[in-house]
Amino acid sequence: MPDPHPRSGLGEPRGPSFFPGRPREHTEPIAPPAPAPSHTTAPQPRPTRPPRTPRPLAAAVLAAVLAGGLAGYAAGALGDDDPVPASAPAASASGDLQAVAARVLPSVVSVQTDRGQGSGFVFDERGRILTNAHVVEGSSRVSVELQDGRRLTAEVIGDDPAHDVAVLEPETSRGLRAADLATGTRPAVGDTVLAIGSPLGLSGTVTSGIVSALDRSVRLGEGSGGGQRRALQTDASINPGNSGGPLVDDEGRVIGINTAIATLDQNRGGSIGIGFAIPVDDAVEAARTIIDGG
């Protein structure tokens, strides 16, 4: 139902008052004309010039300029001696989500196994790929598809079902670019995020949302290896196939691995605006342990 008392969008413009239209005529008295010359030789005073009246056209243009620029006056017409408020926000390229997606997508891959499909991303300079343990469960080798359409075979180096993390090593690292990781930092509730992956097999899918909560206790992984772990909650749309893909901040840094969704119907799972991601610090720690053979 529309609001019966709608409020204006940006409010009324504020600035110096002015009178639109034609300017008021000057009311100053005009000096009397000089007296008629006499036959005396005494010098006569010079006549006083009447004050000039502004031209109506120029004044009308001035009024139009004021009317057109009035809305931005308060922000853009401070005097030279007026300091700019320190709290004035500065433009930032980090808010350009299109550029963020373009920067991260080359690092994201689709993961294909005999049992199904998921997502992953390149996380180190050797081209190794991070994904979920439940995506590659029961597989020793998988197929990964890059954003440029190339398909590579990758070995499953190992997995950690307790953290739902697995590491893949592709047959070549040529053309693979590691994503930036936000290790050592902590996101805040309300931060803008992008979820990138291959939901329902649709590779290169990007959805946006915010960090909804921190340190949610959720069950990660499947089977006896899974357990309650802390996770980031987001309302970015996550669906089957997003598992293992990155959750990135508005600077394109990976803050988590998308791993689980909350559903109302287990038989028809889908996004309801509640998804969970493994914090990147936990995932990288588990990945290092796997690589070191622990």
PDB file of C-alpha atoms in Angstrom:
ATOM      1  CA  MET A   1       0.000   0.000   0.000  1.00  0.00           C
ATOM      2  CA  PRO A   2       1.498   3.386  -0.904  1.00  0.00           C
ATOM      3  CA  ASP A   3       2.349   5.699   1.937  1.00  0.00           C
ATOM      4  CA  PRO A   4      -0.617   8.144   2.394  1.00  0.00           C
ATOM      5  CA  HIS A   5       1.897  10.810   3.443  1.00  0.00           C
ATOM      6  CA  PRO A   6       4.836  10.367   1.057  1.00  0.00           C
ATOM      7  CA  ARG A   7       8.015  12.169   1.996  1.00  0.00           C
ATOM      8  CA  SER A   8      10.071  14.020  -0.543  1.00  0.00           C
ATOM      9  CA  GLY A   9      13.228  12.353  -1.727  1.00  0.00           C
ATOM     10  CA  LEU A  10      16.150  14.702  -1.110  1.00  0.00           C
ATOM     11  CA  GLY A  11      14.180  17.497   0.551  1.00  0.00           C
ATOM     12  CA  GLU A  12      13.911  21.096  -0.468  1.00  0.00           C
ATOM     13  CA  PRO A  13      17.062  22.817  -1.680  1.00  0.00           C
ATOM     14  CA  ARG A  14      18.638  25.224   0.770  1.00  0.00           C
ATOM     15  CA  GLY A  15      20.687  28.316   0.139  1.00  0.00           C
ATOM     16  CA  PRO A  16      20.511  32.120   0.062  1.00  0.00           C
ATOM     17  CA  SER A  17      17.089  33.651  -0.534  1.00  0.00           C
ATOM     18  CA  PHE A  18      16.472  35.371  -3.830  1.00  0.00           C
ATOM     19  CA  PHE A  19      13.540  36.843  -5.787  1.00  0.00           C
ATOM     20  CA  PRO A  20      12.844  34.940  -9.004  1.00  0.00           C
ATOM     21  CA  GLY A  21      11.947  36.750 -12.162  1.00  0.00           C
ATOM     22  CA  ARG A  22      12.627  40.400 -12.890  1.00  0.00           C
ATOM     23  CA  PRO A  23      14.607  42.330 -10.255  1.00  0.00           C
ATOM     24  CA  ARG A  24      12.994  45.121  -8.324  1.00  0.00           C
ATOM     25  CA  GLU A  25      13.681  48.585  -9.669  1.00  0.00           C
ATOM     26  CA  HIS A  26      16.026  50.848  -7.686  1.00  0.00           C
ATOM     27  CA  THR A  27      14.218  53.473  -5.623  1.00  0.00           C
ATOM     28  CA  GLU A  28      17.162  55.738  -4.867  1.00  0.00           C
ATOM     29  CA  PRO A  29      16.366  59.400  -5.691  1.00  0.00           C
ATOM     30  CA  ILE A  30      17.976  60.762  -8.785  1.00  0.00           C
ATOM     31  CA  ALA A  31      20.030  63.888  -8.302  1.00  0.00           C
ATOM     32  CA  PRO A  32      18.326  67.097  -9.594  1.00  0.00           C
ATOM     33  CA  PRO A  33      19.578  68.446 -12.898  1.00  0.00           C
ATOM     34  CA  ALA A  34      22.212  71.147 -12.862  1.00  0.00           C
ATOM     35  CA  PRO A  35      20.885  74.757 -12.843  1.00  0.00           C
ATOM     36  CA  ALA A  36      20.762  76.654 -16.096  1.00  0.00           C
ATOM     37  CA  PRO A  37      23.998  78.426 -16.892  1.00  0.00           C
ATOM     38  CA  SER A  38      24.150  82.104 -15.896  1.00  0.00           C
ATOM     39  CA  HIS A  39      25.995  84.950 -17.530  1.00  0.00           C
ATOM     40  CA  THR A  40      28.580  84.906 -14.741  1.00  0.00           C
ATOM     41  CA  THR A  41      31.979  83.422 -15.315  1.00  0.00           C
ATOM     42  CA  ALA A  42      32.053  81.488 -12.038  1.00  0.00           C
ATOM     43  CA  PRO A  43      32.698  77.757 -12.582  1.00  0.00           C
ATOM     44  CA  GLN A  44      29.613  75.612 -12.407  1.00  0.00           C
ATOM     45  CA  PRO A  45      29.494  72.306 -10.508  1.00  0.00           C
ATOM     46  CA  ARG A  46      29.581  69.158 -12.634  1.00  0.00           C
ATOM     47  CA  PRO A  47      26.225  67.391 -12.857  1.00  0.00           C
ATOM     48  CA  THR A  48      25.869  64.253 -10.727  1.00  0.00           C
ATOM     49  CA  ARG A  49      25.418  61.059 -12.772  1.00  0.00           C
ATOM     50  CA  PRO A  50      22.343  59.073 -11.821  1.00  0.00           C
ATOM     51  CA  PRO A  51      23.022  55.554 -10.495  1.00  0.00           C
ATOM     52  CA  ARG A  52      23.009  52.832 -13.137  1.00  0.00           C
ATOM     53  CA  THR A  53      20.051  50.501 -13.123  1.00  0.00           C
ATOM     54  CA  PRO A  54      20.917  46.799 -13.698  1.00  0.00           C
ATOM     55  CA  ARG A  55      19.925  45.531 -17.063  1.00  0.00           C
ATOM     56  CA  PRO A  56      16.817  43.352 -16.780  1.00  0.00           C
ATOM     57  CA  LEU A  57      18.283  40.632 -19.031  1.00  0.00           C
ATOM     58  CA  ALA A  58      21.488  40.249 -17.025  1.00  0.00           C
ATOM     59  CA  ALA A  59      19.561  40.182 -13.750  1.00  0.00           C
ATOM     60  CA  ALA A  60      17.195  37.545 -15.105  1.00  0.00           C
ATOM     61  CA  VAL A  61      20.140  35.366 -16.132  1.00  0.00           C
ATOM     62  CA  LEU A  62      21.624  35.758 -12.651  1.00  0.00           C
ATOM     63  CA  ALA A  63      18.350  34.683 -11.076  1.00  0.00           C
ATOM     64  CA  ALA A  64      18.210  31.662 -13.377  1.00  0.00           C
ATOM     65  CA  VAL A  65      21.747  30.668 -12.454  1.00  0.00           C
ATOM     66  CA  LEU A  66      20.909  30.939  -8.774  1.00  0.00           C
ATOM     67  CA  ALA A  67      17.778  28.879  -9.244  1.00  0.00           C
ATOM     68  CA  GLY A  68      19.653  26.189 -11.150  1.00  0.00           C
ATOM     69  CA  GLY A  69      22.545  25.922  -8.715  1.00  0.00           C
ATOM     70  CA  LEU A  70      20.709  26.468  -5.467  1.00  0.00           C
ATOM     71  CA  ALA A  71      20.350  22.806  -4.519  1.00  0.00           C
ATOM     72  CA  GLY A  72      24.103  22.321  -4.481  1.00  0.00           C
ATOM     73  CA  TYR A  73      24.937  25.612  -2.853  1.00  0.00           C
ATOM     74  CA  ALA A  74      25.248  24.418   0.719  1.00  0.00           C
ATOM     75  CA  ALA A  75      27.744  21.698  -0.241  1.00  0.00           C
ATOM     76  CA  GLY A  76      29.639  23.380  -3.046  1.00  0.00           C
ATOM     77  CA  ALA A  77      29.696  27.143  -2.375  1.00  0.00           C
ATOM     78  CA  LEU A  78      31.608  27.465   0.868  1.00  0.00           C
ATOM     79  CA  GLY A  79      33.707  30.609   1.126  1.00  0.00           C
ATOM     80  CA  ASP A  80      37.461  30.499   0.807  1.00  0.00           C
ATOM     81  CA  ASP A  81      37.774  30.849   4.574  1.00  0.00           C
ATOM     82  CA  ASP A  82      35.292  28.095   5.355  1.00  0.00           C
ATOM     83  CA  PRO A  83      37.002  24.747   6.002  1.00  0.00           C
ATOM     84  CA  VAL A  84      35.662  21.650   4.291  1.00  0.00           C
ATOM     85  CA  PRO A  85      34.041  19.365   6.890  1.00  0.00           C
ATOM     86  CA  ALA A  86      36.390  16.535   7.839  1.00  0.00           C
ATOM     87  CA  SER A  87      33.523  14.044   7.694  1.00  0.00           C
ATOM     88  CA  ALA A  88      32.752  14.662   4.014  1.00  0.00           C
ATOM     89  CA  PRO A  89      32.837  11.226   2.315  1.00  0.00           C
ATOM     90  CA  ALA A  90      35.338  10.702  -0.473  1.00  0.00           C
ATOM     91  CA  ALA A  91      34.594   8.775  -3.647  1.00  0.00           C
ATOM     92  CA  SER A  92      36.099   5.305  -3.600  1.00  0.00           C
ATOM     93  CA  ALA A  93      36.610   2.769  -6.327  1.00  0.00           C
ATOM     94  CA  SER A  94      36.035   0.009  -3.773  1.00  0.00           C
ATOM     95  CA  GLY A  95      32.296   0.569  -4.097  1.00  0.00           C
ATOM     96  CA  ASP A  96      32.385  -0.409  -7.794  1.00  0.00           C
ATOM     97  CA  LEU A  97      31.089  -3.957  -7.507  1.00  0.00           C
ATOM     98  CA  GLN A  98      31.315  -4.492 -11.250  1.00  0.00           C
ATOM     99  CA  ALA A  99      35.060  -3.904 -11.121  1.00  0.00           C
ATOM    100  CA  VAL A 100      35.346  -6.130  -8.044  1.00  0.00           C
ATOM    101  CA  ALA A 101      33.598  -9.009  -9.821  1.00  0.00           C
ATOM    102  CA  ALA A 102      35.780  -8.593 -12.917  1.00  0.00           C
ATOM    103  CA  ARG A 103      38.909  -8.749 -10.766  1.00  0.00           C
ATOM    104  CA  VAL A 104      37.897 -11.882  -8.825  1.00  0.00           C
ATOM    105  CA  LEU A 105      36.221 -13.992 -11.513  1.00  0.00           C
ATOM    106  CA  PRO A 106      39.482 -15.147 -13.216  1.00  0.00           C
ATOM    107  CA  SER A 107      40.473 -16.820  -9.923  1.00  0.00           C
ATOM    108  CA  VAL A 108      37.190 -18.770  -9.562  1.00  0.00           C
ATOM    109  CA  VAL A 109      36.687 -22.271 -10.993  1.00  0.00           C
ATOM    110  CA  SER A 110      33.911 -24.830 -11.339  1.00  0.00           C
ATOM    111  CA  VAL A 111      34.683 -28.248  -9.836  1.00  0.00           C
ATOM    112  CA  GLN A 112      33.238 -31.394 -11.441  1.00  0.00           C
ATOM    113  CA  THR A 113      33.268 -34.830  -9.776  1.00  0.00           C
ATOM    114  CA  ASP A 114      31.579 -38.147 -10.426  1.00  0.00           C
ATOM    115  CA  ARG A 115      29.096 -37.312  -7.677  1.00  0.00           C
ATOM    116  CA  GLY A 116      28.264 -33.738  -8.550  1.00  0.00           C
ATOM    117  CA  GLN A 117      29.528 -30.228  -8.971  1.00  0.00           C
ATOM    118  CA  GLY A 118      30.735 -27.276  -6.878  1.00  0.00           C
ATOM    119  CA  SER A 119      33.044 -24.287  -6.946  1.00  0.00           C
ATOM    120  CA  GLY A 120      36.540 -23.309  -5.854  1.00  0.00           C
ATOM    121  CA  PHE A 121      39.159 -20.593  -6.227  1.00  0.00           C
ATOM    122  CA  VAL A 122      42.919 -20.313  -6.712  1.00  0.00           C
ATOM    123  CA  PHE A 123      44.451 -19.319  -3.402  1.00  0.00           C
ATOM    124  CA  ASP A 124      48.257 -19.443  -3.798  1.00  0.00           C
ATOM    125  CA  GLU A 125      50.947 -18.673  -6.352  1.00  0.00           C
ATOM    126  CA  ARG A 126      51.373 -22.341  -7.255  1.00  0.00           C
ATOM    127  CA  GLY A 127      47.836 -22.397  -8.616  1.00  0.00           C
ATOM    128  CA  ARG A 128      46.428 -24.629  -5.879  1.00  0.00           C
ATOM    129  CA  ILE A 129      42.688 -24.463  -5.430  1.00  0.00           C
ATOM    130  CA  LEU A 130      40.624 -24.232  -2.260  1.00  0.00           C
ATOM    131  CA  THR A 131      37.159 -25.814  -2.138  1.00  0.00           C
ATOM    132  CA  ASN A 132      34.837 -27.642   0.269  1.00  0.00           C
ATOM    133  CA  ALA A 133      35.591 -31.160   1.478  1.00  0.00           C
ATOM    134  CA  HIS A 134      31.998 -32.204   0.813  1.00  0.00           C
ATOM    135  CA  VAL A 135      32.337 -31.133  -2.851  1.00  0.00           C
ATOM    136  CA  VAL A 136      35.171 -33.616  -3.555  1.00  0.00           C
ATOM    137  CA  GLU A 137      34.237 -36.298  -1.004  1.00  0.00           C
ATOM    138  CA  GLY A 138      35.253 -39.767  -2.278  1.00  0.00           C
ATOM    139  CA  SER A 139      37.303 -38.375  -5.199  1.00  0.00           C
ATOM    140  CA  SER A 140      41.059 -38.467  -5.751  1.00  0.00           C
ATOM    141  CA  ARG A 141      40.978 -36.561  -9.043  1.00  0.00           C
ATOM    142  CA  VAL A 142      38.479 -34.024 -10.319  1.00  0.00           C
ATOM    143  CA  SER A 143      37.937 -31.764 -13.309  1.00  0.00           C
ATOM    144  CA  VAL A 144      38.075 -27.987 -12.949  1.00  0.00           C
ATOM    145  CA  GLU A 145      36.779 -25.487 -15.484  1.00  0.00           C
ATOM    146  CA  LEU A 146      38.346 -22.028 -15.626  1.00  0.00           C
ATOM    147  CA  GLN A 147      36.569 -18.802 -16.506  1.00  0.00           C
ATOM    148  CA  ASP A 148      38.142 -18.823 -19.972  1.00  0.00           C
ATOM    149  CA  GLY A 149      36.556 -22.224 -20.671  1.00  0.00           C
ATOM    150  CA  ARG A 150      39.685 -24.361 -20.250  1.00  0.00           C
ATOM    151  CA  ARG A 151      39.303 -27.671 -18.436  1.00  0.00           C
ATOM    152  CA  LEU A 152      42.083 -29.085 -16.270  1.00  0.00           C
ATOM    153  CA  THR A 153      42.479 -32.242 -14.263  1.00  0.00           C
ATOM    154  CA  ALA A 154      43.289 -31.654 -10.609  1.00  0.00           C
ATOM    155  CA  GLU A 155      44.482 -33.954  -7.875  1.00  0.00           C
ATOM    156  CA  VAL A 156      42.816 -33.851  -4.469  1.00  0.00           C
ATOM    157  CA  ILE A 157      45.853 -33.331  -2.218  1.00  0.00           C
ATOM    158  CA  GLY A 158      43.762 -33.841   0.897  1.00  0.00           C
ATOM    159  CA  ASP A 159      40.739 -32.679   2.838  1.00  0.00           C
ATOM    160  CA  ASP A 160      39.668 -31.666   6.338  1.00  0.00           C
ATOM    161  CA  PRO A 161      36.024 -32.720   6.858  1.00  0.00           C
ATOM    162  CA  ALA A 162      35.925 -31.076  10.294  1.00  0.00           C
ATOM    163  CA  HIS A 163      36.455 -27.654   8.672  1.00  0.00           C
ATOM    164  CA  ASP A 164      34.895 -28.699   5.332  1.00  0.00           C
ATOM    165  CA  VAL A 165      38.045 -27.694   3.433  1.00  0.00           C
ATOM    166  CA  ALA A 166      39.886 -29.474   0.608  1.00  0.00           C
ATOM    167  CA  VAL A 167      42.921 -28.540  -1.492  1.00  0.00           C
ATOM    168  CA  LEU A 168      43.299 -29.343  -5.201  1.00  0.00           C
ATOM    169  CA  GLU A 169      46.472 -29.205  -7.314  1.00  0.00           C
ATOM    170  CA  PRO A 170      45.775 -28.758 -11.041  1.00  0.00           C
ATOM    171  CA  GLU A 171      47.940 -30.328 -13.729  1.00  0.00           C
ATOM    172  CA  THR A 172      49.367 -26.905 -14.606  1.00  0.00           C
ATOM    173  CA  SER A 173      49.410 -23.476 -13.013  1.00  0.00           C
ATOM    174  CA  ARG A 174      49.673 -21.698 -16.369  1.00  0.00           C
ATOM    175  CA  GLY A 175      47.137 -18.906 -16.613  1.00  0.00           C
ATOM    176  CA  LEU A 176      45.955 -19.337 -13.020  1.00  0.00           C
ATOM    177  CA  ARG A 177      45.829 -16.251 -10.826  1.00  0.00           C
ATOM    178  CA  ALA A 178      45.526 -16.353  -7.060  1.00  0.00           C
ATOM    179  CA  ALA A 179      42.737 -14.399  -5.420  1.00  0.00           C
ATOM    180  CA  ASP A 180      43.549 -11.803  -2.764  1.00  0.00           C
ATOM    181  CA  LEU A 181      42.877 -13.142   0.730  1.00  0.00           C
ATOM    182  CA  ALA A 182      41.682 -10.942   3.598  1.00  0.00           C
ATOM    183  CA  THR A 183      43.676 -12.894   6.179  1.00  0.00           C
ATOM    184  CA  GLY A 184      44.339 -11.143   9.452  1.00  0.00           C
ATOM    185  CA  THR A 185      41.291  -8.893   9.095  1.00  0.00           C
ATOM    186  CA  ARG A 186      37.760  -9.230  10.392  1.00  0.00           C
ATOM    187  CA  PRO A 187      34.667  -8.183   8.468  1.00  0.00           C
ATOM    188  CA  ALA A 188      31.895  -6.216  10.137  1.00  0.00           C
ATOM    189  CA  VAL A 189      28.160  -6.766  10.138  1.00  0.00           C
ATOM    190  CA  GLY A 190      26.711  -4.730   7.288  1.00  0.00           C
ATOM    191  CA  ASP A 191      29.784  -4.942   5.036  1.00  0.00           C
ATOM    192  CA  THR A 192      29.001  -5.395   1.341  1.00  0.00           C
ATOM    193  CA  VAL A 193      29.965  -8.815  -0.046  1.00  0.00           C
ATOM    194  CA  LEU A 194      29.833 -10.783  -3.297  1.00  0.00           C
ATOM    195  CA  ALA A 195      29.313 -14.548  -3.536  1.00  0.00           C
ATOM    196  CA  ILE A 196      30.882 -16.040  -6.679  1.00  0.00           C
ATOM    197  CA  GLY A 197      30.572 -19.577  -7.973  1.00  0.00           C
ATOM    198  CA  SER A 198      28.589 -22.018 -10.084  1.00  0.00           C
ATOM    199  CA  PRO A 199      25.117 -22.441  -8.546  1.00  0.00           C
ATOM    200  CA  LEU A 200      23.145 -25.148 -10.345  1.00  0.00           C
ATOM    201  CA  GLY A 201      26.028 -25.437 -12.818  1.00  0.00           C
ATOM    202  CA  LEU A 202      25.812 -21.785 -13.924  1.00  0.00           C
ATOM    203  CA  SER A 203      29.515 -20.922 -13.825  1.00  0.00           C
ATOM    204  CA  GLY A 204      30.652 -17.375 -13.142  1.00  0.00           C
ATOM    205  CA  THR A 205      27.509 -16.404 -11.250  1.00  0.00           C
ATOM    206  CA  VAL A 206      27.845 -13.336  -9.019  1.00  0.00           C
ATOM    207  CA  THR A 207      25.385 -12.340  -6.295  1.00  0.00           C
ATOM    208  CA  SER A 208      25.638  -9.490  -3.808  1.00  0.00           C
ATOM    209  CA  GLY A 209      24.548  -8.919  -0.224  1.00  0.00           C
ATOM    210  CA  ILE A 210      25.937  -8.009   3.164  1.00  0.00           C
ATOM    211  CA  VAL A 211      27.521  -9.715   6.134  1.00  0.00           C
ATOM    212  CA  SER A 212      24.477 -10.518   8.258  1.00  0.00           C
ATOM    213  CA  ALA A 213      26.224 -11.900  11.353  1.00  0.00           C
ATOM    214  CA  LEU A 214      29.582 -13.116  12.623  1.00  0.00           C
ATOM    215  CA  ASP A 215      30.581 -16.296  14.462  1.00  0.00           C
ATOM    216  CA  ARG A 216      27.406 -18.258  13.800  1.00  0.00           C
ATOM    217  CA  SER A 217      27.685 -21.820  15.089  1.00  0.00           C
ATOM    218  CA  VAL A 218      26.688 -24.127  12.217  1.00  0.00           C
ATOM    219  CA  ARG A 219      27.286 -27.726  11.228  1.00  0.00           C
ATOM    220  CA  LEU A 220      29.854 -27.955   8.437  1.00  0.00           C
ATOM    221  CA  GLY A 221      30.466 -30.879   6.128  1.00  0.00           C
ATOM    222  CA  GLU A 222      28.652 -34.172   5.919  1.00  0.00           C
ATOM    223  CA  GLY A 223      28.841 -37.476   7.720  1.00  0.00           C
ATOM    224  CA  SER A 224      30.770 -38.164  10.895  1.00  0.00           C
ATOM    225  CA  GLY A 225      33.551 -35.740   9.975  1.00  0.00           C
ATOM    226  CA  GLY A 226      31.340 -32.679  10.133  1.00  0.00           C
ATOM    227  CA  GLY A 227      30.937 -30.663  13.270  1.00  0.00           C
ATOM    228  CA  GLN A 228      29.827 -27.351  14.711  1.00  0.00           C
ATOM    229  CA  ARG A 229      32.090 -24.529  13.561  1.00  0.00           C
ATOM    230  CA  ARG A 230      31.931 -20.767  13.506  1.00  0.00           C
ATOM    231  CA  ALA A 231      30.817 -19.233  10.229  1.00  0.00           C
ATOM    232  CA  LEU A 232      29.979 -15.919   8.614  1.00  0.00           C
ATOM    233  CA  GLN A 233      26.303 -15.396   7.806  1.00  0.00           C
ATOM    234  CA  THR A 234      25.345 -13.535   4.632  1.00  0.00           C
ATOM    235  CA  ASP A 235      22.183 -12.713   2.720  1.00  0.00           C
ATOM    236  CA  ALA A 236      23.975 -12.929  -0.653  1.00  0.00           C
ATOM    237  CA  SER A 237      22.124 -15.556  -2.679  1.00  0.00           C
ATOM    238  CA  ILE A 238      23.853 -18.957  -2.301  1.00  0.00           C
ATOM    239  CA  ASN A 239      22.483 -22.133  -3.907  1.00  0.00           C
ATOM    240  CA  PRO A 240      23.674 -25.710  -4.499  1.00  0.00           C
ATOM    241  CA  GLY A 241      26.836 -25.467  -6.586  1.00  0.00           C
ATOM    242  CA  ASN A 242      28.095 -22.348  -4.802  1.00  0.00           C
ATOM    243  CA  SER A 243      29.831 -24.601  -2.265  1.00  0.00           C
ATOM    244  CA  GLY A 244      33.583 -23.956  -2.234  1.00  0.00           C
ATOM    245  CA  GLY A 245      33.352 -20.605  -4.002  1.00  0.00           C
ATOM    246  CA  PRO A 246      34.645 -17.365  -2.486  1.00  0.00           C
ATOM    247  CA  LEU A 247      32.754 -14.769  -0.483  1.00  0.00           C
ATOM    248  CA  VAL A 248      34.592 -11.488  -1.149  1.00  0.00           C
ATOM    249  CA  ASP A 249      34.434  -7.986   0.298  1.00  0.00           C
ATOM    250  CA  ASP A 250      34.000  -4.759  -1.671  1.00  0.00           C
ATOM    251  CA  GLU A 251      37.738  -4.626  -2.313  1.00  0.00           C
ATOM    252  CA  GLY A 252      37.769  -8.050  -3.955  1.00  0.00           C
ATOM    253  CA  ARG A 253      39.454  -9.863  -1.049  1.00  0.00           C
ATOM    254  CA  VAL A 254      38.252 -13.325  -0.043  1.00  0.00           C
ATOM    255  CA  ILE A 255      36.741 -13.252   3.449  1.00  0.00           C
ATOM    256  CA  GLY A 256      35.269 -16.764   3.427  1.00  0.00           C
ATOM    257  CA  ILE A 257      34.349 -19.956   1.556  1.00  0.00           C
ATOM    258  CA  ASN A 258      30.649 -20.394   0.815  1.00  0.00           C
ATOM    259  CA  THR A 259      29.692 -23.718   2.325  1.00  0.00           C
ATOM    260  CA  ALA A 260      26.088 -24.021   3.507  1.00  0.00           C
ATOM    261  CA  ILE A 261      22.607 -22.556   3.214  1.00  0.00           C
ATOM    262  CA  ALA A 262      19.594 -22.569   5.481  1.00  0.00           C
ATOM    263  CA  THR A 263      16.448 -23.958   3.857  1.00  0.00           C
ATOM    264  CA  LEU A 264      12.804 -24.330   4.813  1.00  0.00           C
ATOM    265  CA  ASP A 265      12.401 -27.589   2.898  1.00  0.00           C
ATOM    266  CA  GLN A 266      15.249 -30.113   2.794  1.00  0.00           C
ATOM    267  CA  ASN A 267      13.757 -31.695  -0.328  1.00  0.00           C
ATOM    268  CA  ARG A 268      13.735 -28.415  -2.241  1.00  0.00           C
ATOM    269  CA  GLY A 269      16.857 -26.637  -1.024  1.00  0.00           C
ATOM    270  CA  GLY A 270      17.405 -23.110  -2.250  1.00  0.00           C
ATOM    271  CA  SER A 271      18.429 -19.678  -1.120  1.00  0.00           C
ATOM    272  CA  ILE A 272      16.185 -17.978   1.421  1.00  0.00           C
ATOM    273  CA  GLY A 273      18.672 -15.235   2.155  1.00  0.00           C
ATOM    274  CA  ILE A 274      20.579 -17.104   4.869  1.00  0.00           C
ATOM    275  CA  GLY A 275      23.928 -18.516   3.786  1.00  0.00           C
ATOM    276  CA  PHE A 276      27.112 -19.418   5.648  1.00  0.00           C
ATOM    277  CA  ALA A 277      30.808 -19.168   4.809  1.00  0.00           C
ATOM    278  CA  ILE A 278      33.923 -20.507   6.519  1.00  0.00           C
ATOM    279  CA  PRO A 279      36.072 -17.549   7.660  1.00  0.00           C
ATOM    280  CA  VAL A 280      39.114 -17.279   5.408  1.00  0.00           C
ATOM    281  CA  ASP A 281      41.605 -17.488   8.303  1.00  0.00           C
ATOM    282  CA  ASP A 282      40.138 -20.834   9.419  1.00  0.00           C
ATOM    283  CA  ALA A 283      40.111 -22.143   5.839  1.00  0.00           C
ATOM    284  CA  VAL A 284      43.708 -21.121   5.095  1.00  0.00           C
ATOM    285  CA  GLU A 285      44.949 -22.641   8.349  1.00  0.00           C
ATOM    286  CA  ALA A 286      43.260 -25.932   7.498  1.00  0.00           C
ATOM    287  CA  ALA A 287      44.637 -25.775   3.933  1.00  0.00           C
ATOM    288  CA  ARG A 288      48.201 -25.249   5.168  1.00  0.00           C
ATOM    289  CA  THR A 289      47.878 -28.230   7.455  1.00  0.00           C
ATOM    290  CA  ILE A 290      46.695 -30.337   4.506  1.00  0.00           C
ATOM    291  CA  ILE A 291      49.575 -29.185   2.294  1.00  0.00           C
ATOM    292  CA  ASP A 292      52.104 -29.886   5.031  1.00  0.00           C
ATOM    293  CA  GLY A 293      50.726 -33.411   5.309  1.00  0.00           C
ATOM    294  CA  GLY A 294      49.176 -32.951   8.720  1.00  0.00           C
TER     295      GLY A 294
END
